[in-house]
mmCIF file of C-alpha atoms and ligand atoms in Angstrom:
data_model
loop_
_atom_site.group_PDB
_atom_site.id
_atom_site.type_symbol
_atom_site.label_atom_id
_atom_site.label_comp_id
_atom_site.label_asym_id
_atom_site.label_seq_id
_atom_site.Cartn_x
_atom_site.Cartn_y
_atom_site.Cartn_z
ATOM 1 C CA UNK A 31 -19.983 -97.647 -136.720
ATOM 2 C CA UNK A 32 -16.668 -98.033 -134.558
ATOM 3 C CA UNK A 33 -14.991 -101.552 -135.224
ATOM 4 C CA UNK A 34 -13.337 -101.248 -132.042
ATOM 5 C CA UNK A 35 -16.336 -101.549 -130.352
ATOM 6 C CA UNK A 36 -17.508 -104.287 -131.773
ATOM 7 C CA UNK A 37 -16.607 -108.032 -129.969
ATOM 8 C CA UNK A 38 -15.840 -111.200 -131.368
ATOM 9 C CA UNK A 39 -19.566 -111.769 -130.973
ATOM 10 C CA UNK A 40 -20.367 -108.816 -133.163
ATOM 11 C CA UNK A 41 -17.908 -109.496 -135.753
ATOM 12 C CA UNK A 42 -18.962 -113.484 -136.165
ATOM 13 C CA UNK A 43 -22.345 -112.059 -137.447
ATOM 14 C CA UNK A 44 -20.585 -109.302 -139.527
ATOM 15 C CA UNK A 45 -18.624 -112.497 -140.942
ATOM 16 C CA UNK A 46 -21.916 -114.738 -141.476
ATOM 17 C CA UNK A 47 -24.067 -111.867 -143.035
ATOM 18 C CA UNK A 48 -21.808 -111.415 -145.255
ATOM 19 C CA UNK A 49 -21.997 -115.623 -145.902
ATOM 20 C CA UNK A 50 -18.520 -116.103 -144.655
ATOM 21 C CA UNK A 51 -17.484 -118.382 -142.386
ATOM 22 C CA UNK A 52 -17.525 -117.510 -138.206
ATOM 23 C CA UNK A 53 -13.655 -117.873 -138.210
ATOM 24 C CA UNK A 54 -13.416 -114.930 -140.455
ATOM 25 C CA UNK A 55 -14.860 -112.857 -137.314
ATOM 26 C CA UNK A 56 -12.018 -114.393 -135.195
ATOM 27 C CA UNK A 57 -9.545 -113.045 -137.406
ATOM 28 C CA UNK A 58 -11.122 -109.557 -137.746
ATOM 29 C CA UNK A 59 -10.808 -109.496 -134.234
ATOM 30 C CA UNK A 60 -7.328 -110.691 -133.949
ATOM 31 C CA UNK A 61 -6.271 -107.859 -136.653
ATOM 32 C CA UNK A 62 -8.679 -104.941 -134.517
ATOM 33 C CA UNK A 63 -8.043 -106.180 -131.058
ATOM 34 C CA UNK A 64 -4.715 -108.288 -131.454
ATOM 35 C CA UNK A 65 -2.852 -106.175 -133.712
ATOM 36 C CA UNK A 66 -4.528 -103.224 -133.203
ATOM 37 C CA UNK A 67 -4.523 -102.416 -136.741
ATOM 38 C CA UNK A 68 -5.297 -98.496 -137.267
ATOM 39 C CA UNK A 69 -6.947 -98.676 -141.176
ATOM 40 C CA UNK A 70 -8.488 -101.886 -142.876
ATOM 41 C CA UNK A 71 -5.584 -101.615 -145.305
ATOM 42 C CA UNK A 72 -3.474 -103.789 -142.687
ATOM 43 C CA UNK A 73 -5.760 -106.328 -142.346
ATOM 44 C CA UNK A 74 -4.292 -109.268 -145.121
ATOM 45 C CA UNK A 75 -5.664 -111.885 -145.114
ATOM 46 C CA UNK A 76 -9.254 -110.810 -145.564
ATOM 47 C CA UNK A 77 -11.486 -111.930 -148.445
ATOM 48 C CA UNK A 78 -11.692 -108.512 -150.623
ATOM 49 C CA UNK A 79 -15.244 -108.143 -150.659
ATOM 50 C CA UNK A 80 -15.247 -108.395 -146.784
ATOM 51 C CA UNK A 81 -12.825 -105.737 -146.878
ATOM 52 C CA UNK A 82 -14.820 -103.451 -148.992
ATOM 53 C CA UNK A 83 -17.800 -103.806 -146.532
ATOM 54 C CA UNK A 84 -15.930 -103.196 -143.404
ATOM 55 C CA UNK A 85 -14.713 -100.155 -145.462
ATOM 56 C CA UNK A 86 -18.067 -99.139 -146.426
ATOM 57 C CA UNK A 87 -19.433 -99.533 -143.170
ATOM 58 C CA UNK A 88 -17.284 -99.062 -140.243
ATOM 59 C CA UNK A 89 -14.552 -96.945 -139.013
ATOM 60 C CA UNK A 90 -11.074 -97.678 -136.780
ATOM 61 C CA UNK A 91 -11.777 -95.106 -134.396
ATOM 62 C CA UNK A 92 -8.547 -93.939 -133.535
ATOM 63 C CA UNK A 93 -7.528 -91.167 -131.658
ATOM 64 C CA UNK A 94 -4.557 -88.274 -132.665
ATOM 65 C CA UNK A 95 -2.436 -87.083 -130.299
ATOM 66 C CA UNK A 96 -3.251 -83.184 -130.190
ATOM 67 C CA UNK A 97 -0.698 -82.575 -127.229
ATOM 68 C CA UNK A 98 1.499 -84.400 -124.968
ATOM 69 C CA UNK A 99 3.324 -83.321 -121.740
ATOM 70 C CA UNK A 100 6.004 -85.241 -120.285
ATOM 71 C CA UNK A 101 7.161 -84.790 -116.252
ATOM 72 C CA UNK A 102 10.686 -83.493 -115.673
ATOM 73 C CA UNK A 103 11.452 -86.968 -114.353
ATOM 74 C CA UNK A 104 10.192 -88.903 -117.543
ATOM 75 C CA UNK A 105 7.958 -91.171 -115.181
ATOM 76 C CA UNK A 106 4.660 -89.297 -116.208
ATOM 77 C CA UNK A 107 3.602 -88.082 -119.901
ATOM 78 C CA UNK A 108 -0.113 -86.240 -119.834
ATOM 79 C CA UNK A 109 -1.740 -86.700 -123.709
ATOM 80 C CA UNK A 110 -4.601 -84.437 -125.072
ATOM 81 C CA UNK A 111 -6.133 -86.935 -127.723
ATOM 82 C CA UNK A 112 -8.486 -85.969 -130.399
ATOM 83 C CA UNK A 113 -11.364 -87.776 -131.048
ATOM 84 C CA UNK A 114 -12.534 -88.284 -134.939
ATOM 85 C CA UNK A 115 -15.812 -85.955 -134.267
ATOM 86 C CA UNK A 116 -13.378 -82.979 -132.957
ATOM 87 C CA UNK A 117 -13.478 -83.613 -129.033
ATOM 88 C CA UNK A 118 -10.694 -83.874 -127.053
ATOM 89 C CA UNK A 119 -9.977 -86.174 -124.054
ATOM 90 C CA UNK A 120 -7.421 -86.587 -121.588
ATOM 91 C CA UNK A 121 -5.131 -89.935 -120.762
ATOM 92 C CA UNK A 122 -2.036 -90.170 -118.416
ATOM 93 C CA UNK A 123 0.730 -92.717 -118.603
ATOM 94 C CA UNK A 124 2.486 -93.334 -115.619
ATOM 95 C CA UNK A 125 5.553 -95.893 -115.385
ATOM 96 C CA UNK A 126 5.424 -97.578 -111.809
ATOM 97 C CA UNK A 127 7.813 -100.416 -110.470
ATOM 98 C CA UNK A 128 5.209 -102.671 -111.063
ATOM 99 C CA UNK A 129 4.874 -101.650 -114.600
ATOM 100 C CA UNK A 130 2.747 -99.098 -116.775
ATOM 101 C CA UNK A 131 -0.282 -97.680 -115.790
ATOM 102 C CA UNK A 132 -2.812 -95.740 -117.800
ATOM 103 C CA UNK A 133 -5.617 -93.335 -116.617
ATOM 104 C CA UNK A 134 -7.978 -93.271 -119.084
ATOM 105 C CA UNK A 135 -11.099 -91.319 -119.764
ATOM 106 C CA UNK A 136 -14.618 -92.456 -119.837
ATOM 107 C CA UNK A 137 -16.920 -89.135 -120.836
ATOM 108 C CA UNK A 138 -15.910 -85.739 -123.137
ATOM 109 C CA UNK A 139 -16.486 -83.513 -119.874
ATOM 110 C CA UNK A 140 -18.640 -84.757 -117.452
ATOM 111 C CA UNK A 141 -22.326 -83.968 -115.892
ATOM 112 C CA UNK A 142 -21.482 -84.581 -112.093
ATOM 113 C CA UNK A 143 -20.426 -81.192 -110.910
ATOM 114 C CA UNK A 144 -18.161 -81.643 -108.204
ATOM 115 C CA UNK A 145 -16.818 -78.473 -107.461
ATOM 116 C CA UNK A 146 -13.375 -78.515 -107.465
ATOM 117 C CA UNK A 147 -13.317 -80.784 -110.798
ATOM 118 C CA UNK A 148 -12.307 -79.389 -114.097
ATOM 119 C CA UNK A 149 -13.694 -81.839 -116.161
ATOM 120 C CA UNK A 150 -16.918 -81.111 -115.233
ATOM 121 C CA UNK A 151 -16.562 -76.914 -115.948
ATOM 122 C CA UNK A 152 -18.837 -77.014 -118.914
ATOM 123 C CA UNK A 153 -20.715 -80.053 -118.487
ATOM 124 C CA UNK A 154 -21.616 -83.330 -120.028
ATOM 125 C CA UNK A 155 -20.806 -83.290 -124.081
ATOM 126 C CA UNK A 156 -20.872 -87.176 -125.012
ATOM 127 C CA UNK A 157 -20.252 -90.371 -123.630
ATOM 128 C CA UNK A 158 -16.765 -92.515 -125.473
ATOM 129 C CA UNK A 159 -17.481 -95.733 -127.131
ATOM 130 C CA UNK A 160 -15.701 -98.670 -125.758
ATOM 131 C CA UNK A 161 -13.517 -97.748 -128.849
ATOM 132 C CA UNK A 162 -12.168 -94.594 -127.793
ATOM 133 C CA UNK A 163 -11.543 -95.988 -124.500
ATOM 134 C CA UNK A 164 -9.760 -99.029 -125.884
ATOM 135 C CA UNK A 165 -7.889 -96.446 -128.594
ATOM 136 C CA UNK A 166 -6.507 -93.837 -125.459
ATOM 137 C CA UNK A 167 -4.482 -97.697 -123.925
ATOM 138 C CA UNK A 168 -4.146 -98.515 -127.772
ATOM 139 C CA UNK A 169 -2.315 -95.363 -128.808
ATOM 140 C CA UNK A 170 -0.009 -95.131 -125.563
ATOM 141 C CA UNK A 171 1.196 -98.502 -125.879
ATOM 142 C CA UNK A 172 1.994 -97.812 -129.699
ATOM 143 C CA UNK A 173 3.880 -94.195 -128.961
ATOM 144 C CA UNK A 174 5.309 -95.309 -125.720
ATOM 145 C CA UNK A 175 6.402 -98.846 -127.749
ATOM 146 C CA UNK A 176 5.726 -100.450 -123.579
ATOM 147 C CA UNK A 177 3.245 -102.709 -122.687
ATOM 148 C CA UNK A 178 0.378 -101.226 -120.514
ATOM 149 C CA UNK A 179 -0.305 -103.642 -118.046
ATOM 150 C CA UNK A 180 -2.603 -101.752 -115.249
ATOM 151 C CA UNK A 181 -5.732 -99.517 -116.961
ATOM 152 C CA UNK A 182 -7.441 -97.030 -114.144
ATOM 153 C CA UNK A 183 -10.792 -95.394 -115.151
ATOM 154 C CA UNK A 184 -10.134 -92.366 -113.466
ATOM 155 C CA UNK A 185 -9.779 -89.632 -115.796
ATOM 156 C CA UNK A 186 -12.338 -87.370 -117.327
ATOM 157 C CA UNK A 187 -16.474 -88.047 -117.077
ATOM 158 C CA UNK A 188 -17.891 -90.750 -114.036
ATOM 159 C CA UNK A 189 -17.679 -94.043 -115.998
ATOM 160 C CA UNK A 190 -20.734 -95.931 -114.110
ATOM 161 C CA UNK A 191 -22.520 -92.895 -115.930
ATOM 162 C CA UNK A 192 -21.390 -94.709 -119.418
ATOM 163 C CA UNK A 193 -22.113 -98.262 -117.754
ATOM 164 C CA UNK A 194 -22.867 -100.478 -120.533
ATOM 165 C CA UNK A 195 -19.532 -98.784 -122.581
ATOM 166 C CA UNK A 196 -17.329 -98.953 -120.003
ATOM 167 C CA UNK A 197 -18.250 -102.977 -119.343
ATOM 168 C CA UNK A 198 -17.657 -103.573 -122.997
ATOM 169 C CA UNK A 199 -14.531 -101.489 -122.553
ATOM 170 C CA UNK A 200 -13.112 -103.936 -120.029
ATOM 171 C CA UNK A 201 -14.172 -106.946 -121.755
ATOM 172 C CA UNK A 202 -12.360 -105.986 -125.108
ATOM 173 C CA UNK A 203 -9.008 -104.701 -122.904
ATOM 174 C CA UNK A 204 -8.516 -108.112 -120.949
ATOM 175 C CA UNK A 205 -9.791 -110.313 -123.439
ATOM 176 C CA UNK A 206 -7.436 -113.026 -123.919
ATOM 177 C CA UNK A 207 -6.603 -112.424 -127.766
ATOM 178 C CA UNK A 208 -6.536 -108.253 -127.197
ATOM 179 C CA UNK A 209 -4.148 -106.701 -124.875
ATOM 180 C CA UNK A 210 -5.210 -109.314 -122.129
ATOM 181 C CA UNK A 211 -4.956 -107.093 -119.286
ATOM 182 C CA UNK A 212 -5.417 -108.552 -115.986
ATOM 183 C CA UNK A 213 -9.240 -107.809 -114.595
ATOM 184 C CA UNK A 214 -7.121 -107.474 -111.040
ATOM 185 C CA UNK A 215 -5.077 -104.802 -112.760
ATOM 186 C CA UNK A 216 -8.037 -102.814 -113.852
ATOM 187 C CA UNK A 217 -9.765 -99.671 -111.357
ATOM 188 C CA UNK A 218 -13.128 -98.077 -112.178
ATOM 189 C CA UNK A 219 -13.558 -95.015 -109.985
ATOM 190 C CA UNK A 220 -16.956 -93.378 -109.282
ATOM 191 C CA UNK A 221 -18.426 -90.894 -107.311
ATOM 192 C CA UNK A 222 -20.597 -93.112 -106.004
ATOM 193 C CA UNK A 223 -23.879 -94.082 -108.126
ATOM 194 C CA UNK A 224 -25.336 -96.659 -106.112
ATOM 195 C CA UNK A 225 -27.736 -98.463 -108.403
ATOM 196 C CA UNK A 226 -24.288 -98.768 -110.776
ATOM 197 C CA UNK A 227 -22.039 -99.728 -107.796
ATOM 198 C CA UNK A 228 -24.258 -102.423 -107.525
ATOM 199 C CA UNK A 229 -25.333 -103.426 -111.073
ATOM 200 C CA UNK A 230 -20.965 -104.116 -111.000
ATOM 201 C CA UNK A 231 -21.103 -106.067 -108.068
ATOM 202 C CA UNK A 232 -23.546 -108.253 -110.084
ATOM 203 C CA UNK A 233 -21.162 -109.011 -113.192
ATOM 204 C CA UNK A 234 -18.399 -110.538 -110.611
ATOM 205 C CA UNK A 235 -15.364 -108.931 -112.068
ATOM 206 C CA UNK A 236 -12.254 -109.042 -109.829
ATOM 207 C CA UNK A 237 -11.654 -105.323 -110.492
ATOM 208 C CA UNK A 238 -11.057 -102.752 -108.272
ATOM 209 C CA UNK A 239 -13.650 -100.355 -107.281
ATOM 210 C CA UNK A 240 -12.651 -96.751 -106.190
ATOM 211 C CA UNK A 241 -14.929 -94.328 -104.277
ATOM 212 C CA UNK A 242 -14.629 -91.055 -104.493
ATOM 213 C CA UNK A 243 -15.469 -90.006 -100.836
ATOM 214 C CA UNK A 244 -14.230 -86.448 -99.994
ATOM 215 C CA UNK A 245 -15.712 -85.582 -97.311
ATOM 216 C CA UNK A 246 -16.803 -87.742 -93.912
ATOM 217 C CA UNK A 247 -20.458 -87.355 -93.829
ATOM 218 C CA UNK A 248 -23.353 -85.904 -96.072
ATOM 219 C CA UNK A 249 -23.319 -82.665 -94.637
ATOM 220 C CA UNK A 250 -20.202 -81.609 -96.266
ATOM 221 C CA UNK A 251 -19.875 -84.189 -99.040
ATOM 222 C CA UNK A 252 -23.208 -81.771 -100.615
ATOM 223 C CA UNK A 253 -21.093 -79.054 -100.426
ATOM 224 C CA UNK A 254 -18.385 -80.152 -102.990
ATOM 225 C CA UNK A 255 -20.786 -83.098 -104.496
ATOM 226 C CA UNK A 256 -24.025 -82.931 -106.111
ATOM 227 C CA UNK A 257 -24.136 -86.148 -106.392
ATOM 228 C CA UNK A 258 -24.542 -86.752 -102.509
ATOM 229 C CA UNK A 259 -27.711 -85.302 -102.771
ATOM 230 C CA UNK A 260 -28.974 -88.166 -104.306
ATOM 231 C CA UNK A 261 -27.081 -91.256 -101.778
ATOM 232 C CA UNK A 262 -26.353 -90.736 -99.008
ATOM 233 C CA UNK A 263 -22.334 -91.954 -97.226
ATOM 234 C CA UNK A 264 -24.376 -94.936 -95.689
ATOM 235 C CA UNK A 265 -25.646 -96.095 -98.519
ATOM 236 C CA UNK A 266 -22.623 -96.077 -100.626
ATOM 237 C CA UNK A 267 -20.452 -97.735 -98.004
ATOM 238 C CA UNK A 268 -23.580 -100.417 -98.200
ATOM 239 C CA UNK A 269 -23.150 -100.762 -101.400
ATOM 240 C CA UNK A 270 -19.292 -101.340 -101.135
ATOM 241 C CA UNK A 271 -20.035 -103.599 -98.651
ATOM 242 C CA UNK A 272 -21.813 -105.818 -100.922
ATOM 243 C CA UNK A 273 -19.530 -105.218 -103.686
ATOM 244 C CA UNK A 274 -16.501 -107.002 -101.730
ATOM 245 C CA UNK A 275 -18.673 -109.609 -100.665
ATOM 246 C CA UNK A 276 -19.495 -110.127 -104.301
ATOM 247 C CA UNK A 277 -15.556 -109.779 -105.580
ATOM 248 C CA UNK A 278 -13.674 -110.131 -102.552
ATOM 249 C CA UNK A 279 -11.760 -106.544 -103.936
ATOM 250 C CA UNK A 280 -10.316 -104.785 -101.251
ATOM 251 C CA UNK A 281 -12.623 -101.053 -101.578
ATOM 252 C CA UNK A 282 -10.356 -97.673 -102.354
ATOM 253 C CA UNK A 283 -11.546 -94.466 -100.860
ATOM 254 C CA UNK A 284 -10.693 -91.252 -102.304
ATOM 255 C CA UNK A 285 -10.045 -88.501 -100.199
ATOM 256 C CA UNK A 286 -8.955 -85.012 -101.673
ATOM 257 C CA UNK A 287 -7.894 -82.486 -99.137
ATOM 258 C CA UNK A 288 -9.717 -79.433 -99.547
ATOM 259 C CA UNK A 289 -8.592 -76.390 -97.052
ATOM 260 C CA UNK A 290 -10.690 -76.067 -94.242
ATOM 261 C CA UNK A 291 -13.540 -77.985 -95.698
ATOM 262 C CA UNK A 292 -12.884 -81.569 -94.881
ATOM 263 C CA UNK A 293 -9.093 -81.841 -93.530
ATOM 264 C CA UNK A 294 -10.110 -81.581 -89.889
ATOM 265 C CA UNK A 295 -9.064 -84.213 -87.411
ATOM 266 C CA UNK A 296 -12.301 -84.466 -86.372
ATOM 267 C CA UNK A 297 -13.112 -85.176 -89.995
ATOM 268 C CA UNK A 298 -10.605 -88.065 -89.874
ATOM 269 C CA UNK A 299 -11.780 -89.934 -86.832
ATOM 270 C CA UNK A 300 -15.977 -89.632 -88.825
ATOM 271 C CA UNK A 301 -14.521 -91.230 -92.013
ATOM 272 C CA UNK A 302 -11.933 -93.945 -89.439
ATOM 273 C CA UNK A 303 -15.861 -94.577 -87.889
ATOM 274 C CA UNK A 304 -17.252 -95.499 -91.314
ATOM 275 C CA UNK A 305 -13.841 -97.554 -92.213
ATOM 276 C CA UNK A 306 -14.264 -99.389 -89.019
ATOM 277 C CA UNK A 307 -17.777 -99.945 -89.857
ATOM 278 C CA UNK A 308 -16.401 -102.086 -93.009
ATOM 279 C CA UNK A 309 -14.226 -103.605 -90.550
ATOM 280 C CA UNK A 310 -16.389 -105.113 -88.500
ATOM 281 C CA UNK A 311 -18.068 -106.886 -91.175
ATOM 282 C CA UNK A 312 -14.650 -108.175 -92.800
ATOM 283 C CA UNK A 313 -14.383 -105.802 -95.633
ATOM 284 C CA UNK A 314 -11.269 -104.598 -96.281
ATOM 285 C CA UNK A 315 -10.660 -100.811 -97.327
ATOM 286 C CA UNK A 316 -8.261 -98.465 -98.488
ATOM 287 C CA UNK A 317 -7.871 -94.359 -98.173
ATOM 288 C CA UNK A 318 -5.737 -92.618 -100.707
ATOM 289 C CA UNK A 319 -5.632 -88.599 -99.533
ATOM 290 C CA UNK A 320 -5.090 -86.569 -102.791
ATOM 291 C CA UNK A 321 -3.928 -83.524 -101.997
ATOM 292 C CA UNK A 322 -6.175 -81.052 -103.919
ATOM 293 C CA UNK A 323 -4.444 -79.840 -107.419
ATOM 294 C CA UNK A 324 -5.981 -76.646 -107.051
ATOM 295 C CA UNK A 325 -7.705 -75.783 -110.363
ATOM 296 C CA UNK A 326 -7.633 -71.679 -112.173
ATOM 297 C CA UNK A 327 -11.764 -71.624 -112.436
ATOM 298 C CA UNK A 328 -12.056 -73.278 -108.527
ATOM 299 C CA UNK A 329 -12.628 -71.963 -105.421
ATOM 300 C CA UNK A 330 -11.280 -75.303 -103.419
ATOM 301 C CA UNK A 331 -7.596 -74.545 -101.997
ATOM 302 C CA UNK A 332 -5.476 -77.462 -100.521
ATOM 303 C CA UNK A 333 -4.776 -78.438 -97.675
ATOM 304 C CA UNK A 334 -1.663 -77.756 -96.223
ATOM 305 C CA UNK A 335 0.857 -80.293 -95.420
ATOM 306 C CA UNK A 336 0.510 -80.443 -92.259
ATOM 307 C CA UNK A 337 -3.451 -80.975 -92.006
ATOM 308 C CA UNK A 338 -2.741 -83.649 -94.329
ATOM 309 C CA UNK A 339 -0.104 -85.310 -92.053
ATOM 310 C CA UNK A 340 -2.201 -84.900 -89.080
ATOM 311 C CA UNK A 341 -4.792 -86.885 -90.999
ATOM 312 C CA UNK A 342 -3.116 -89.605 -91.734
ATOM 313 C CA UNK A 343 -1.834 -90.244 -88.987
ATOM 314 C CA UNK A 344 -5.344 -90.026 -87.290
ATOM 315 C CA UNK A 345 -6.901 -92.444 -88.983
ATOM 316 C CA UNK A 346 -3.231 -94.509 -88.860
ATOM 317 C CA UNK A 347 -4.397 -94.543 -84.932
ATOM 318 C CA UNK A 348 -7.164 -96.820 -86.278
ATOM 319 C CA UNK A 349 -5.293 -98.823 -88.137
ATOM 320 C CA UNK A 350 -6.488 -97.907 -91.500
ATOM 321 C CA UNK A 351 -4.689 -98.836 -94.260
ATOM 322 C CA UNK A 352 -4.354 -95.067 -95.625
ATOM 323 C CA UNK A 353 -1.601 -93.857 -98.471
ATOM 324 C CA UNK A 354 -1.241 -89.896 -99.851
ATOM 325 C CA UNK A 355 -1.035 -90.301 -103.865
ATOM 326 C CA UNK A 356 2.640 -89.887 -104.570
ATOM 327 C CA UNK A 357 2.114 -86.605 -106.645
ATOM 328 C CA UNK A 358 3.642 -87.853 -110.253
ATOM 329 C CA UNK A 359 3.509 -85.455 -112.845
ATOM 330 C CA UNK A 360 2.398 -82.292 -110.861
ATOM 331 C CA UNK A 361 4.277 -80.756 -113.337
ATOM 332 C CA UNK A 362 2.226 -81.214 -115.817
ATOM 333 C CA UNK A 363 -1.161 -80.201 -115.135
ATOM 334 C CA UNK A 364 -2.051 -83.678 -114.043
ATOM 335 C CA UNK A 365 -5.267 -82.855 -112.360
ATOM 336 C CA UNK A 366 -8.442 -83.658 -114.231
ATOM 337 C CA UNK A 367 -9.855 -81.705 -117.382
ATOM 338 C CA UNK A 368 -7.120 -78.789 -116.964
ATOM 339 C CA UNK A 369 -5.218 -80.029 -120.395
ATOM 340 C CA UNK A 370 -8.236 -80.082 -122.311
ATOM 341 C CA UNK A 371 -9.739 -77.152 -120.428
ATOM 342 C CA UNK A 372 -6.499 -75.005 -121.362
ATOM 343 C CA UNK A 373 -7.001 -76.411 -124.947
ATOM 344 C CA UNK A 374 -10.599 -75.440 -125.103
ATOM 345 C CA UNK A 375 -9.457 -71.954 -123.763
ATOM 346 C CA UNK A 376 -7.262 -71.463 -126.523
ATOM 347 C CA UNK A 377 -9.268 -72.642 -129.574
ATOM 348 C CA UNK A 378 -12.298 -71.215 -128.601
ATOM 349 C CA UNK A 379 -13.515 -67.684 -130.290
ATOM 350 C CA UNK A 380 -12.775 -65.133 -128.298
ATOM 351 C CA UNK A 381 -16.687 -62.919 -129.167
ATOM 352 C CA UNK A 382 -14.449 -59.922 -129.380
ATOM 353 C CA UNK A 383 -12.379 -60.804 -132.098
ATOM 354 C CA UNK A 384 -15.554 -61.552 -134.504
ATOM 355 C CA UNK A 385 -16.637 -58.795 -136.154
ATOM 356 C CA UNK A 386 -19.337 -59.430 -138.819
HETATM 357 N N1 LIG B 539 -15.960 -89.505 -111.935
HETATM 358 C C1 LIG B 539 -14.985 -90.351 -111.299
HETATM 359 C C2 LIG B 539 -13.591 -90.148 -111.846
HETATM 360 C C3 LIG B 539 -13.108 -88.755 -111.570
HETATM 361 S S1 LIG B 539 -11.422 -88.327 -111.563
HETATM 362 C C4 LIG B 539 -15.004 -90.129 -109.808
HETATM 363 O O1 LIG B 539 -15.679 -89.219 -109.350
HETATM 364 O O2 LIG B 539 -14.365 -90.893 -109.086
HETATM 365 C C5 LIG B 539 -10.593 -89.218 -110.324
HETATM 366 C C6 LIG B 539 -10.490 -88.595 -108.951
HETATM 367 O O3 LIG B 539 -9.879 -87.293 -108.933
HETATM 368 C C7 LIG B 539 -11.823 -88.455 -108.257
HETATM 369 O O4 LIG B 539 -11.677 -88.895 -106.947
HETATM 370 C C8 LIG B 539 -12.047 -86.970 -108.326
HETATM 371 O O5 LIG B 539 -12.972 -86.558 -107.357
HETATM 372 C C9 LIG B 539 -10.666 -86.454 -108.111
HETATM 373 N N2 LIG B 539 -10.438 -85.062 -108.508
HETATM 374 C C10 LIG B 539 -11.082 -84.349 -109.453
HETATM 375 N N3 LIG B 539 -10.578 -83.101 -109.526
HETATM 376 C C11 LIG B 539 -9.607 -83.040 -108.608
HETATM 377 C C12 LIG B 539 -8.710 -82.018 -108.199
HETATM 378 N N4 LIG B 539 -8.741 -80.815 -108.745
HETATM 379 N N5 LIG B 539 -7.827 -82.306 -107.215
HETATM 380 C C13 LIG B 539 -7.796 -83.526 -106.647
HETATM 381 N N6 LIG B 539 -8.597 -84.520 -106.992
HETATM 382 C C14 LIG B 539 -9.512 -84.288 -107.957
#
């Protein structure tokens, strides 16, 4: 069993079934959580025979750095992490104005499909503990030796797929006594589980929720998404509705510009039509255009320049707060999965080279 995982709740009843007193849970979790102590060792002032237990029975589930990629302008570094069963998962560190950001992920690979994704190439292996979420932002912050103060859920795997892991997550990074990251600095991005969307709505957290749109109505959101087979555009932006009424979180859209699939103007002024819709009812929205990193294995090509431009600037005309993701660490192979994808690639047994 992971420790990380475990809350202060959890760790009071290790404490108590052991016979020791509750506030020897409060200092486990100041040594896991606080301290972010990487072996049992470091943990001092524990009773012995609490020790031994913990040791017995529990793991620090840390992750190894397997590889790490830095941008030419030292603003982005890419990490492939091991996990302790073998898997690898991807994390970026980005260093903004307003301070360091980490994109962590939430899955090893992920069952969604979307078809210009990486991560999503050989399917759905696992979902991560709250641990090895909390251990990708643990880790940075110890090689980087700067404090992490904005967490985005937005790399590998769909976190409202891992729901009840990814809340515990959250609770354990802004808890007061752990890192005590902001809930306003936190962003959980989906591709648009409705049933979740709303579930998160219900637990009133003031963090930000990011959609990942792509496309301006169902028609050609099936072609790149599975998942819109199952909700339809409407009922998402519903569901977003409600979820700003609930948090009072300004909604993100995600748009990445595919070539000739969904960078249209016409496509624009649809998706301005659904923003307005928000509007209307005083929710406030954001679009952030990604242009597509184009990925080895995928079809999808992106857009040009231009197209993107144009599209901006369309749905600018309806005064729609829009941004294009400043493209840190392109570099790198900062889109989704292709780290660990080229890692895969070169570990994995090439059927030729066995002979038996
Ligand atoms: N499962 C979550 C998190 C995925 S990654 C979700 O769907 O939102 C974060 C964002 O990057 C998503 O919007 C995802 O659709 C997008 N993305 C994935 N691969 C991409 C690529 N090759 N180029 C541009 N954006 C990509």
């Amino acid at each position: 069993m992971d420790i990380r995982s475990c809350d202060e709740r959890e760790m009071a009843e290790i404490a108590e079934s052991l016979g020791e007193k509750k506030f020897r849970g409060k200092q486990l979790f100041d040594w896991v959580h606080g301290k972010q102590i990487s072996s049992f060792d470091e943990a001092g002032n524990l009773p012995a025979h609490f020790l031994d237990h913990l040791r017995e029975n529990y793991v620090v589930s840390g992750v190894t750095v397997q590889d790490k990629q830095i941008s030419r302008k030292k603003d982005t570094a890419k990490y492939l992490f091991e996990l302790t069963d073998g898997n690898v998962v991807e994390s970026v560190w980005m260093r903004y104005r307003y301070g360091n950001s980490v994109c962590v992920s939430s899955q090893v690979g992920c069952r969604m499909g979307c078809t210009f994704c990486a991560s999503t190439l050989s399917g759905l292996t696992r979902n991560l503990t709250a641990g090895e979420m909390l251990s990708q932002v643990y880790e940075i912050q110890r090689e980087t030796g700067e404090r992490v103060s904005h967490v985005i859920v937005m790399g590998m795997g769909e976190p409202l797929d891992n729901y009840d892991n990814l809340l515990a997550f959250i609770r354990l990074l802004t808890h007061e006594r752990g890192l005590h990251i902001s809930q306003r600095n936190i962003t959980v991005s989906t591709c648009g589980i409705v049933e979740r969307i709303r579930d998160l709505a219900g637990e009133h957290l003031p963090i930000t929720l990011a959609v990942s749109l792509h496309a301006p109505n169902d028609e050609i959101r099936r072609r790149t998404m599975p998942v819109a087979n199952r909700y339809s555009i409407e009922e998402i932006f519903e569901a977003c509705r409600d979820y700003f009424r609930e948090t009072g979180r300004r909604i993100t859209f995600e748009y990445s510009m595919i070539r000739g699939v969904n960078d249209r103007e016409r496509d624009a002024k649809e998706l301005a039509g659904h923003c307005l819709w928000l509007a209307k009812q005083g929710v406030q929205c954001h679009v952030n255009l990604i242009p597509l990193n184009e990925v080895r294995e995928r079809e999808c090509l992106r857009s040009r320049d231009e197209d993107i431009d144009r599209f901006k600037f369309a749905l600018e005309k309806y005064r729609i707060h829009v941004t294009i993701r400043r493209e840190m660490g392109s570099d790198i192979d900062a889109a989704c999965g292709q780290l660990r994808k080229k890692f895969m690639d070169r570990t994995a047994i090439n059927p030729e080279e066995v002979k038996l």
